[in-house]
Amino acid sequence: MVIGDIILVAASLLGLALLLNPRVLKWRSWRATVTPLASIIGSGFLVAGPILSQTAGVWAFAAMLGLCAVGYYYGSAIRHNIAFVEPGLEQHAPGVVVGIEEASRIALSLAYFVSVTYYLNLFSAFALRSGNIVDDFWIRVVATAVIAFIGILGLLRGLGALEKVETFAVGLKLSLIGALCLALLVVSFLALKGGEFSWPAVSHDAGIQEIQVLLGLVILVQGFETSRYLGDEYDTKLRIKTMRHAQWISTGIYLVFIVLITRYFTTNFSGAGEETAIIDLLRPVGILVAPLIITVALASQLSAAVADMNGAGGLISETSRKKVSVRWGYLITASVAVVITWSANIYEIITYASKAFVLYYGLQSLQAALSALRIGGAYAVLKAAFYGAGVLLALVIVIFAIPAGV
C-alpha cells in the first residue's frame, strides 16, 4: 500500500532525526533508558510476531503481556539488588553474597555466548534474505564467517571501531519500530473505515506444548539487566528509575505491535522455522517493509552482538581474575558461538538463550530474597517469598521450556 510506504519512510526519517539529535543524545536520563530499552526490543520485534502467531494465535497479545510480566518481575529483583546489594559489594560483603554474584557472572557469561550466536544468526538470515536465500546451511556459513571475523578483530585490535555502530543502530531500530507501529495503525484504521478490516480465524488451544514454547521465549524481553552494569556511568537512583521506564515503554511497544499485526496472522502462515518470516507477515503494509526491516535487522543485530561480545569478554576476564585477557575472551566467546551455530537451529538457540538468561535471573532473585531477609522489617518474609518464587520459576523454565516448531 502506498500510504503504508509513505508513513514508513516519513516516520522513520523523523524518528531517526529526533533520536540522533545531539541534545537527545546528551540527555542522561534518556541515555540511561535507551540502553536497556534498545536491548529489550532489539531482536524481539523481528521474531515475536511469527512465533506467537503459531503458538498463541489471536491470543498473541496475552502471551506477550505474560512474557513482559515475567520480565518485569525479574527486573524488580535486579532493581532491589542495585539498591541494596550492590553498595555492599564494595565493602566486606558476606561470603554467600559474593558467591551468588560470582555464580551470576558465570551464568551471564554463558548467556552472552548464546545471545551472540542468536544475534549473528539472525543477522545472517536477514542478510541472505535480501538475496532471497533462506537455506539454513548458508545462514550458518555466513554466521560462522561473521562470528569469526568479530572474534579475531576483537583479539587483534579490540572492538572499538564496531562499537561506534551502536549509536546509529539504536536510533535506526527505535525509529523503524515506531514507524511500523504508526503505519500499521493507520492502515488498520483505513481498513476499518472502509469495511475491509477482519480479525483472523486462527484458533489455538493453549496446551502444555504451547506453554512450554512460551516459557522458552523469555529472551524476547531480555535486556533490562544491562542497567545493573551501568554503575560507572549512572547513579543508583537513575538506573533503577530508567530500567523501570525502559520496561514500561518496551511493554507498551510490544503490545501495540502484536495487537496491530494480529490481523495479518493466517492459518497457512509458516512462521515457525523461518527466521525472516516477519517480512512476509507485514508485506501487505507496503513494498518498503522488506528493505527497511532487513536494514534495521542488520544494524541492530550487529550492534547487539558486539555489545554482548564485549560483555562476555569482560566477564571472562573478571571470572578468571585477569588470567584471561578481555581480547582472548572475545575469541573464546566467538569459538563457543560457532559451535552453537552448527549444533542448533535459530529457535533452539532462542530457547537456549532464554534458559541461560533465566538462570542468571534466578540467581539474582535468590540474591534479592536473601537480601530482603537480612534487611528485615515488617514485610521481610513476604518480600523474600516474592523474590524466592523467581528461583522456582527459573527452574521451571530451564527444565520445561522447548523451542518453537518442535
GROMACS .gro file of C-alpha atoms in nm:
model
  406
    1MET     CA    1   0.000   0.000   0.000
    2VAL     CA    2   0.130   0.345  -0.095
    3ILE     CA    3   0.005   0.507   0.225
    4GLY     CA    4   0.195   0.247   0.430
    5ASP     CA    5   0.518   0.316   0.241
    6ILE     CA    6   0.482   0.692   0.283
    7ILE     CA    7   0.428   0.660   0.657
    8LEU     CA    8   0.717   0.413   0.694
    9VAL     CA    9   0.964   0.645   0.523
   10ALA     CA   10   0.841   0.972   0.677
   11ALA     CA   11   0.808   0.837   1.032
   12SER     CA   12   1.143   0.655   1.013
   13LEU     CA   13   1.327   0.968   0.899
   14LEU     CA   14   1.151   1.184   1.157
   15GLY     CA   15   1.224   0.937   1.435
   16LEU     CA   16   1.587   0.899   1.331
   17ALA     CA   17   1.636   1.276   1.323
   18LEU     CA   18   1.485   1.304   1.670
   19LEU     CA   19   1.679   1.017   1.826
   20LEU     CA   20   2.012   1.124   1.676
   21ASN     CA   21   1.964   1.487   1.776
   22PRO     CA   22   2.272   1.594   1.979
   23ARG     CA   23   2.050   1.730   2.258
   24VAL     CA   24   1.869   1.398   2.291
   25LEU     CA   25   2.197   1.205   2.284
   26LYS     CA   26   2.332   1.423   2.567
   27TRP     CA   27   2.021   1.378   2.785
   28ARG     CA   28   2.147   1.148   3.063
   29SER     CA   29   1.807   1.014   3.163
   30TRP     CA   30   1.730   0.916   2.804
   31ARG     CA   31   2.071   0.755   2.754
   32ALA     CA   32   2.025   0.550   3.070
   33THR     CA   33   1.678   0.447   2.947
   34VAL     CA   34   1.765   0.371   2.586
   35THR     CA   35   2.044   0.124   2.669
   36PRO     CA   36   1.812  -0.135   2.832
   37LEU     CA   37   1.521  -0.035   2.605
   38ALA     CA   38   1.715  -0.100   2.284
   39SER     CA   39   1.835  -0.431   2.423
   40ILE     CA   40   1.485  -0.544   2.523
   41ILE     CA   41   1.324  -0.482   2.183
   42GLY     CA   42   1.642  -0.531   1.979
   43SER     CA   43   1.562  -0.864   1.818
   44GLY     CA   44   1.230  -0.947   1.980
   45PHE     CA   45   1.024  -0.749   1.733
   46LEU     CA   46   1.184  -0.947   1.447
   47VAL     CA   47   1.070  -1.287   1.569
   48ALA     CA   48   0.790  -1.225   1.822
   49GLY     CA   49   0.509  -1.196   1.568
   50PRO     CA   50   0.580  -1.512   1.366
   51ILE     CA   51   0.643  -1.728   1.674
   52LEU     CA   52   0.342  -1.601   1.869
   53SER     CA   53   0.114  -1.636   1.566
   54GLN     CA   54   0.185  -2.008   1.564
   55THR     CA   55   0.192  -2.052   1.941
   56ALA     CA   56  -0.094  -1.833   2.062
   57GLY     CA   57  -0.288  -1.721   1.754
   58VAL     CA   58  -0.525  -1.431   1.824
   59TRP     CA   59  -0.422  -1.450   2.190
   60ALA     CA   60  -0.067  -1.345   2.096
   61PHE     CA   61  -0.110  -1.014   2.282
   62ALA     CA   62  -0.194  -1.204   2.604
   63ALA     CA   63   0.113  -1.424   2.559
   64MET     CA   64   0.326  -1.115   2.502
   65LEU     CA   65   0.179  -0.949   2.810
   66GLY     CA   66   0.268  -1.258   3.012
   67LEU     CA   67   0.628  -1.252   2.888
   68CYS     CA   68   0.656  -0.881   2.969
   69ALA     CA   69   0.518  -0.951   3.318
   70VAL     CA   70   0.784  -1.218   3.373
   71GLY     CA   71   1.050  -0.970   3.259
   72TYR     CA   72   0.918  -0.701   3.492
   73TYR     CA   73   0.907  -0.948   3.780
   74TYR     CA   74   1.274  -1.036   3.735
   75GLY     CA   75   1.351  -0.668   3.676
   76SER     CA   76   1.213  -0.591   4.022
   77ALA     CA   77   1.462  -0.836   4.177
   78ILE     CA   78   1.751  -0.675   3.992
   79ARG     CA   79   1.634  -0.327   4.093
   80HIS     CA   80   1.630  -0.445   4.455
   81ASN     CA   81   1.987  -0.569   4.415
   82ILE     CA   82   2.101  -0.242   4.263
   83ALA     CA   83   1.961  -0.056   4.563
   84PHE     CA   84   2.053  -0.288   4.850
   85VAL     CA   85   2.312  -0.548   4.741
   86GLU     CA   86   2.539  -0.359   4.505
   87PRO     CA   87   2.658  -0.098   4.761
   88GLY     CA   88   2.769  -0.374   4.999
   89LEU     CA   89   2.979  -0.548   4.736
   90GLU     CA   90   3.226  -0.261   4.752
   91GLN     CA   91   3.281  -0.331   5.122
   92HIS     CA   92   3.307  -0.659   5.315
   93ALA     CA   93   3.003  -0.843   5.185
   94PRO     CA   94   2.904  -1.183   5.333
   95GLY     CA   95   3.054  -1.483   5.155
   96VAL     CA   96   2.717  -1.604   5.029
   97VAL     CA   97   2.654  -1.266   4.863
   98VAL     CA   98   2.990  -1.273   4.688
   99GLY     CA   99   2.934  -1.638   4.589
  100ILE     CA  100   2.596  -1.565   4.429
  101GLU     CA  101   2.745  -1.269   4.240
  102GLU     CA  102   3.028  -1.490   4.111
  103ALA     CA  103   2.777  -1.753   4.001
  104SER     CA  104   2.567  -1.479   3.839
  105ARG     CA  105   2.865  -1.358   3.639
  106ILE     CA  106   2.933  -1.710   3.515
  107ALA     CA  107   2.566  -1.755   3.422
  108LEU     CA  108   2.563  -1.422   3.241
  109SER     CA  109   2.879  -1.518   3.052
  110LEU     CA  110   2.706  -1.836   2.932
  111ALA     CA  111   2.401  -1.629   2.835
  112TYR     CA  112   2.621  -1.394   2.633
  113PHE     CA  113   2.774  -1.688   2.446
  114VAL     CA  114   2.427  -1.791   2.332
  115SER     CA  115   2.297  -1.439   2.267
  116VAL     CA  116   2.595  -1.357   2.041
  117THR     CA  117   2.507  -1.671   1.845
  118TYR     CA  118   2.141  -1.570   1.834
  119TYR     CA  119   2.205  -1.216   1.713
  120LEU     CA  120   2.455  -1.310   1.442
  121ASN     CA  121   2.244  -1.598   1.312
  122LEU     CA  122   1.954  -1.353   1.276
  123PHE     CA  123   2.196  -1.106   1.114
  124SER     CA  124   2.295  -1.372   0.859
  125ALA     CA  125   1.938  -1.482   0.793
  126PHE     CA  126   1.824  -1.127   0.713
  127ALA     CA  127   2.139  -1.053   0.511
  128LEU     CA  128   2.079  -1.357   0.292
  129ARG     CA  129   1.706  -1.284   0.270
  130SER     CA  130   1.798  -0.969   0.075
  131GLY     CA  131   1.914  -1.210  -0.197
  132ASN     CA  132   1.615  -1.443  -0.145
  133ILE     CA  133   1.835  -1.710   0.015
  134VAL     CA  134   1.667  -1.892   0.306
  135ASP     CA  135   1.883  -2.204   0.324
  136ASP     CA  136   1.987  -2.297   0.681
  137PHE     CA  137   2.328  -2.422   0.567
  138TRP     CA  138   2.425  -2.089   0.411
  139ILE     CA  139   2.286  -1.897   0.707
  140ARG     CA  140   2.522  -2.097   0.928
  141VAL     CA  141   2.814  -2.043   0.690
  142VAL     CA  142   2.766  -1.665   0.687
  143ALA     CA  143   2.705  -1.657   1.063
  144THR     CA  144   3.028  -1.851   1.120
  145ALA     CA  145   3.223  -1.612   0.900
  146VAL     CA  146   3.084  -1.303   1.077
  147ILE     CA  147   3.138  -1.453   1.424
  148ALA     CA  148   3.496  -1.547   1.335
  149PHE     CA  149   3.563  -1.201   1.191
  150ILE     CA  150   3.439  -1.023   1.504
  151GLY     CA  151   3.624  -1.264   1.734
  152ILE     CA  152   3.956  -1.226   1.551
  153LEU     CA  153   3.911  -0.849   1.517
  154GLY     CA  154   3.845  -0.831   1.891
  155LEU     CA  155   4.157  -1.036   1.964
  156LEU     CA  156   4.386  -0.834   1.739
  157ARG     CA  157   4.251  -0.480   1.760
  158GLY     CA  158   3.961  -0.468   2.004
  159LEU     CA  159   3.601  -0.387   1.916
  160GLY     CA  160   3.616  -0.008   1.949
  161ALA     CA  161   3.551   0.053   1.579
  162LEU     CA  162   3.240  -0.167   1.571
  163GLU     CA  163   3.106  -0.011   1.892
  164LYS     CA  164   3.060   0.315   1.701
  165VAL     CA  165   2.782   0.147   1.502
  166GLU     CA  166   2.572   0.119   1.818
  167THR     CA  167   2.452   0.480   1.848
  168PHE     CA  168   2.324   0.485   1.489
  169ALA     CA  169   2.184   0.131   1.515
  170VAL     CA  170   1.982   0.212   1.828
  171GLY     CA  171   1.832   0.522   1.666
  172LEU     CA  172   1.755   0.332   1.345
  173LYS     CA  173   1.597   0.042   1.532
  174LEU     CA  174   1.370   0.251   1.754
  175SER     CA  175   1.266   0.484   1.470
  176LEU     CA  176   1.171   0.194   1.242
  177ILE     CA  177   0.974   0.017   1.516
  178GLY     CA  178   0.785   0.339   1.582
  179ALA     CA  179   0.727   0.388   1.209
  180LEU     CA  180   0.599   0.032   1.170
  181CYS     CA  181   0.355   0.074   1.458
  182LEU     CA  182   0.229   0.404   1.311
  183ALA     CA  183   0.194   0.257   0.962
  184LEU     CA  184   0.009  -0.047   1.098
  185LEU     CA  185  -0.222   0.178   1.299
  186VAL     CA  186  -0.311   0.398   1.000
  187VAL     CA  187  -0.353   0.103   0.761
  188SER     CA  188  -0.577  -0.074   1.015
  189PHE     CA  189  -0.784   0.243   1.067
  190LEU     CA  190  -0.831   0.285   0.690
  191ALA     CA  191  -0.932  -0.081   0.657
  192LEU     CA  192  -1.180  -0.042   0.942
  193LYS     CA  193  -1.321   0.276   0.789
  194GLY     CA  194  -1.355   0.108   0.450
  195GLY     CA  195  -1.521  -0.202   0.594
  196GLU     CA  196  -1.225  -0.423   0.499
  197PHE     CA  197  -1.092  -0.489   0.848
  198SER     CA  198  -1.112  -0.851   0.957
  199TRP     CA  199  -0.978  -1.046   1.253
  200PRO     CA  200  -0.807  -1.376   1.165
  201ALA     CA  201  -0.985  -1.702   1.231
  202VAL     CA  202  -0.670  -1.858   1.375
  203SER     CA  203  -0.766  -2.077   1.668
  204HIS     CA  204  -0.509  -2.218   1.909
  205ASP     CA  205  -0.569  -2.426   2.217
  206ALA     CA  206  -0.329  -2.336   2.497
  207GLY     CA  207  -0.196  -2.686   2.557
  208ILE     CA  208   0.110  -2.795   2.752
  209GLN     CA  209   0.334  -2.775   2.445
  210GLU     CA  210   0.232  -2.416   2.368
  211ILE     CA  211   0.300  -2.315   2.729
  212GLN     CA  212   0.642  -2.482   2.711
  213VAL     CA  213   0.722  -2.285   2.395
  214LEU     CA  214   0.619  -1.959   2.564
  215LEU     CA  215   0.847  -2.041   2.857
  216GLY     CA  216   1.134  -2.053   2.610
  217LEU     CA  217   1.067  -1.703   2.477
  218VAL     CA  218   1.193  -1.500   2.774
  219ILE     CA  219   1.480  -1.383   2.550
  220LEU     CA  220   1.222  -1.161   2.375
  221VAL     CA  221   1.201  -0.938   2.684
  222GLN     CA  222   1.562  -0.979   2.800
  223GLY     CA  223   1.793  -0.679   2.817
  224PHE     CA  224   1.672  -0.485   3.121
  225GLU     CA  225   1.959  -0.631   3.328
  226THR     CA  226   2.206  -0.407   3.143
  227SER     CA  227   2.112  -0.130   3.388
  228ARG     CA  228   2.273  -0.340   3.661
  229TYR     CA  229   2.614  -0.287   3.499
  230LEU     CA  230   2.597   0.084   3.417
  231GLY     CA  231   2.717   0.190   3.762
  232ASP     CA  232   3.028   0.361   3.625
  233GLU     CA  233   2.811   0.599   3.422
  234TYR     CA  234   2.490   0.648   3.621
  235ASP     CA  235   2.397   0.659   3.990
  236THR     CA  236   2.177   0.404   4.163
  237LYS     CA  237   1.856   0.607   4.164
  238LEU     CA  238   1.879   0.689   3.792
  239ARG     CA  239   1.948   0.329   3.692
  240ILE     CA  240   1.652   0.198   3.891
  241LYS     CA  241   1.417   0.462   3.752
  242THR     CA  242   1.529   0.428   3.390
  243MET     CA  243   1.523   0.046   3.397
  244ARG     CA  244   1.163   0.066   3.513
  245HIS     CA  245   1.084   0.319   3.240
  246ALA     CA  246   1.254   0.101   2.976
  247GLN     CA  247   1.037  -0.195   3.075
  248TRP     CA  248   0.720   0.015   3.071
  249ILE     CA  249   0.800   0.156   2.726
  250SER     CA  250   0.902  -0.181   2.580
  251THR     CA  251   0.585  -0.344   2.715
  252GLY     CA  252   0.374  -0.073   2.550
  253ILE     CA  253   0.560  -0.107   2.220
  254TYR     CA  254   0.538  -0.487   2.218
  255LEU     CA  255   0.166  -0.496   2.300
  256VAL     CA  256   0.075  -0.232   2.042
  257PHE     CA  257   0.290  -0.403   1.780
  258ILE     CA  258   0.148  -0.751   1.847
  259VAL     CA  259  -0.214  -0.629   1.852
  260LEU     CA  260  -0.167  -0.442   1.523
  261ILE     CA  261  -0.004  -0.734   1.337
  262THR     CA  262  -0.250  -0.996   1.462
  263ARG     CA  263  -0.489  -0.919   1.175
  264TYR     CA  264  -0.217  -1.046   0.936
  265PHE     CA  265  -0.199  -1.388   1.104
  266THR     CA  266  -0.330  -1.662   0.874
  267THR     CA  267  -0.388  -2.034   0.912
  268ASN     CA  268  -0.135  -2.109   0.636
  269PHE     CA  269   0.135  -1.877   0.766
  270SER     CA  270   0.451  -2.082   0.825
  271GLY     CA  271   0.611  -1.865   1.090
  272ALA     CA  272   0.787  -2.134   1.288
  273GLY     CA  273   1.110  -2.244   1.124
  274GLU     CA  274   1.163  -1.930   0.921
  275GLU     CA  275   1.380  -1.664   1.081
  276THR     CA  276   1.275  -1.383   0.849
  277ALA     CA  277   0.901  -1.456   0.846
  278ILE     CA  278   0.820  -1.107   0.977
  279ILE     CA  279   0.889  -0.976   0.626
  280ASP     CA  280   0.621  -1.198   0.474
  281LEU     CA  281   0.384  -1.127   0.760
  282LEU     CA  282   0.398  -0.750   0.708
  283ARG     CA  283   0.431  -0.741   0.330
  284PRO     CA  284   0.068  -0.618   0.290
  285VAL     CA  285   0.161  -0.296   0.474
  286GLY     CA  286   0.386  -0.175   0.191
  287ILE     CA  287   0.661  -0.272  -0.053
  288LEU     CA  288   0.924  -0.092   0.155
  289VAL     CA  289   0.867  -0.316   0.457
  290ALA     CA  290   1.120  -0.576   0.342
  291PRO     CA  291   1.418  -0.347   0.274
  292LEU     CA  292   1.354  -0.140   0.587
  293ILE     CA  293   1.327  -0.445   0.814
  294ILE     CA  294   1.638  -0.601   0.659
  295THR     CA  295   1.832  -0.278   0.709
  296VAL     CA  296   1.736  -0.239   1.073
  297ALA     CA  297   1.792  -0.610   1.137
  298LEU     CA  298   2.148  -0.594   1.006
  299ALA     CA  299   2.238  -0.281   1.204
  300SER     CA  300   2.065  -0.384   1.527
  301GLN     CA  301   2.183  -0.744   1.538
  302LEU     CA  302   2.543  -0.648   1.464
  303SER     CA  303   2.546  -0.381   1.736
  304ALA     CA  304   2.376  -0.614   1.987
  305ALA     CA  305   2.624  -0.892   1.913
  306VAL     CA  306   2.921  -0.657   1.957
  307ALA     CA  307   2.777  -0.528   2.286
  308ASP     CA  308   2.727  -0.881   2.421
  309MET     CA  309   3.067  -0.998   2.300
  310ASN     CA  310   3.215  -0.701   2.485
  311GLY     CA  311   3.023  -0.805   2.795
  312ALA     CA  312   3.128  -1.168   2.761
  313GLY     CA  313   3.494  -1.077   2.713
  314GLY     CA  314   3.488  -0.860   3.023
  315LEU     CA  315   3.309  -1.122   3.233
  316ILE     CA  316   3.551  -1.396   3.124
  317SER     CA  317   3.842  -1.175   3.223
  318GLU     CA  318   3.684  -1.092   3.562
  319THR     CA  319   3.584  -1.452   3.635
  320SER     CA  320   3.937  -1.575   3.556
  321ARG     CA  321   4.076  -1.297   3.780
  322LYS     CA  322   4.252  -1.140   3.480
  323LYS     CA  323   4.432  -1.464   3.385
  324VAL     CA  324   4.244  -1.444   3.055
  325SER     CA  325   4.253  -1.102   2.887
  326VAL     CA  326   3.939  -0.937   2.757
  327ARG     CA  327   4.064  -0.979   2.399
  328TRP     CA  328   4.114  -1.353   2.441
  329GLY     CA  329   3.768  -1.354   2.598
  330TYR     CA  330   3.633  -1.229   2.264
  331LEU     CA  331   3.790  -1.522   2.083
  332ILE     CA  332   3.659  -1.772   2.338
  333THR     CA  333   3.310  -1.626   2.300
  334ALA     CA  334   3.332  -1.644   1.921
  335SER     CA  335   3.452  -2.007   1.935
  336VAL     CA  336   3.161  -2.113   2.155
  337ALA     CA  337   2.918  -1.921   1.932
  338VAL     CA  338   3.042  -2.109   1.624
  339VAL     CA  339   2.988  -2.443   1.798
  340ILE     CA  340   2.633  -2.345   1.898
  341THR     CA  341   2.562  -2.220   1.544
  342TRP     CA  342   2.632  -2.563   1.396
  343SER     CA  343   2.457  -2.761   1.668
  344ALA     CA  344   2.119  -2.582   1.685
  345ASN     CA  345   1.865  -2.400   1.468
  346ILE     CA  346   1.755  -2.044   1.540
  347TYR     CA  347   1.454  -2.148   1.750
  348GLU     CA  348   1.663  -2.386   1.959
  349ILE     CA  349   1.914  -2.103   2.006
  350ILE     CA  350   1.631  -1.873   2.122
  351THR     CA  351   1.530  -2.130   2.384
  352TYR     CA  352   1.891  -2.188   2.495
  353ALA     CA  353   1.940  -1.812   2.530
  354SER     CA  354   1.618  -1.782   2.731
  355LYS     CA  355   1.727  -2.059   2.967
  356ALA     CA  356   2.073  -1.908   3.010
  357PHE     CA  357   1.939  -1.563   3.096
  358VAL     CA  358   1.671  -1.711   3.323
  359LEU     CA  359   1.945  -1.895   3.512
  360TYR     CA  360   2.103  -1.555   3.576
  361TYR     CA  361   1.766  -1.405   3.674
  362GLY     CA  362   1.706  -1.694   3.914
  363LEU     CA  363   2.038  -1.629   4.087
  364GLN     CA  364   1.959  -1.260   4.111
  365SER     CA  365   1.617  -1.347   4.258
  366LEU     CA  366   1.790  -1.564   4.519
  367GLN     CA  367   2.021  -1.273   4.597
  368ALA     CA  368   1.723  -1.040   4.639
  369ALA     CA  369   1.537  -1.289   4.862
  370LEU     CA  370   1.833  -1.332   5.097
  371SER     CA  371   1.889  -0.956   5.098
  372ALA     CA  372   1.526  -0.895   5.199
  373LEU     CA  373   1.573  -1.127   5.497
  374ARG     CA  374   1.896  -0.953   5.602
  375ILE     CA  375   1.733  -0.610   5.582
  376GLY     CA  376   1.442  -0.728   5.795
  377GLY     CA  377   1.132  -0.522   5.863
  378ALA     CA  378   0.762  -0.592   5.884
  379TYR     CA  379   0.734  -0.748   5.540
  380ALA     CA  380   1.077  -0.912   5.515
  381VAL     CA  381   0.940  -1.268   5.490
  382LEU     CA  382   0.682  -1.170   5.227
  383LYS     CA  383   0.946  -0.991   5.018
  384ALA     CA  384   1.179  -1.287   5.048
  385ALA     CA  385   0.899  -1.523   4.938
  386PHE     CA  386   0.814  -1.292   4.648
  387TYR     CA  387   1.170  -1.292   4.515
  388GLY     CA  388   1.224  -1.656   4.609
  389ALA     CA  389   0.939  -1.756   4.379
  390GLY     CA  390   1.157  -1.626   4.096
  391VAL     CA  391   1.405  -1.903   4.169
  392LEU     CA  392   1.132  -2.165   4.131
  393LEU     CA  393   1.004  -2.003   3.810
  394ALA     CA  394   1.358  -2.005   3.671
  395LEU     CA  395   1.388  -2.377   3.744
  396VAL     CA  396   1.056  -2.445   3.571
  397ILE     CA  397   1.169  -2.254   3.260
  398VAL     CA  398   1.513  -2.418   3.247
  399ILE     CA  399   1.363  -2.767   3.283
  400PHE     CA  400   1.045  -2.747   3.077
  401ALA     CA  401   1.093  -2.481   2.804
  402ILE     CA  402   1.107  -2.614   2.447
  403PRO     CA  403   1.181  -2.448   2.110
  404ALA     CA  404   0.907  -2.334   1.871
  405GLY     CA  405   0.832  -2.573   1.587
  406VAL     CA  406   0.912  -2.886   1.790
   0.00000   0.00000   0.00000
